[in-house]
Amino acid sequence: MNKNYEIHSGKLKALSDTNRLMIIDMLSCGELCACEILEKFNITQPTLSHHMKILCECGLVLSRKDGKNNFYRLNELEIKGFKAFLSDLFQDSDDCICK
């Protein structure tokens, strides 16, 4: 497994915010419109846009525009790799940096 610590640390930084963690949790149920996400938070639309930009830039979330609405969903392929990285990080493995 390629342990690209820099890329994965960006994902961890993106997830270090409570609101972004909650957004990821919401998106685990499926694709949502930005307006549906915004309903659950006491934040402004520009603040939500900022959070979504960070989640998209780190690769955990994908977005698409349909008319005036932005829709977001989890990037399952990227999340699969991130989960594998975390699993490998917390256990002894052949490619551990201590070896």
XYZ file of C-alpha atoms in Angstrom:
99
model
C 0.000 0.000 0.000
C 1.229 3.480 -0.861
C 1.268 5.475 2.369
C 1.071 9.021 1.113
C 1.030 10.713 4.490
C 0.720 14.221 3.052
C -2.466 13.456 1.105
C -4.054 11.609 4.011
C -3.120 14.322 6.498
C -5.148 16.716 4.325
C -8.172 14.464 4.729
C -7.636 14.335 8.488
C -7.399 18.134 8.610
C -10.651 18.399 6.649
C -12.328 16.041 9.124
C -11.031 17.914 12.169
C -14.029 20.262 12.082
C -17.257 19.236 13.840
C -19.516 20.559 11.086
C -17.549 18.755 8.369
C -17.722 15.498 10.320
C -21.481 15.937 10.590
C -21.723 16.667 6.850
C -19.822 13.451 6.078
C -22.216 11.583 8.369
C -25.194 13.080 6.526
C -23.741 12.176 3.139
C -23.261 8.574 4.261
C -27.036 8.269 3.740
C -26.734 9.343 0.100
C -26.495 12.367 -2.156
C -27.891 15.623 -0.776
C -28.588 19.078 -2.118
C -26.695 21.897 -0.394
C -30.047 23.290 0.761
C -30.815 19.985 2.535
C -27.478 20.094 4.328
C -27.913 23.744 5.254
C -31.262 23.015 6.941
C -29.482 20.960 9.625
C -26.978 23.648 10.607
C -27.082 27.104 12.123
C -24.603 28.490 9.559
C -24.791 30.735 6.523
C -24.709 29.530 2.930
C -21.183 30.969 2.391
C -19.963 29.055 5.458
C -21.464 25.843 4.091
C -19.807 26.526 0.736
C -16.471 26.894 2.533
C -16.921 23.548 4.309
C -17.970 21.826 1.085
C -14.981 23.274 -0.783
C -12.610 21.803 1.796
C -14.320 18.384 1.677
C -14.249 18.367 -2.124
C -10.638 19.549 -2.364
C -9.406 16.756 -0.103
C -11.268 14.260 -2.292
C -13.734 12.855 0.225
C -16.789 14.487 -1.384
C -17.883 14.869 -4.999
C -20.164 17.638 -6.219
C -22.388 18.199 -9.209
C -24.456 21.149 -10.275
C -28.028 20.726 -11.506
C -29.542 24.063 -12.454
C -29.105 26.374 -9.476
C -28.585 23.534 -7.013
C -25.346 21.888 -5.923
C -25.515 18.231 -4.956
C -22.923 16.413 -2.896
C -22.080 12.765 -2.337
C -19.274 10.780 -0.783
C -16.405 9.771 -3.054
C -16.589 6.054 -2.291
C -13.325 5.176 -4.075
C -11.360 7.818 -2.173
C -12.976 6.828 1.124
C -12.102 3.178 0.529
C -8.432 4.128 0.146
C -8.553 6.406 3.184
C -10.106 3.676 5.327
C -7.402 1.258 4.199
C -4.731 3.817 5.074
C -6.193 4.307 8.560
C -6.503 0.574 9.120
C -2.904 0.045 8.040
C -1.729 2.977 10.155
C -2.993 1.443 13.401
C -1.482 -2.002 12.935
C 1.878 -3.568 12.300
C 2.433 -4.105 8.597
C 5.209 -5.031 6.212
C 5.516 -1.453 4.960
C 5.560 0.196 8.405
C 8.094 3.047 8.581
C 9.645 1.449 11.685
C 11.051 -1.393 9.587
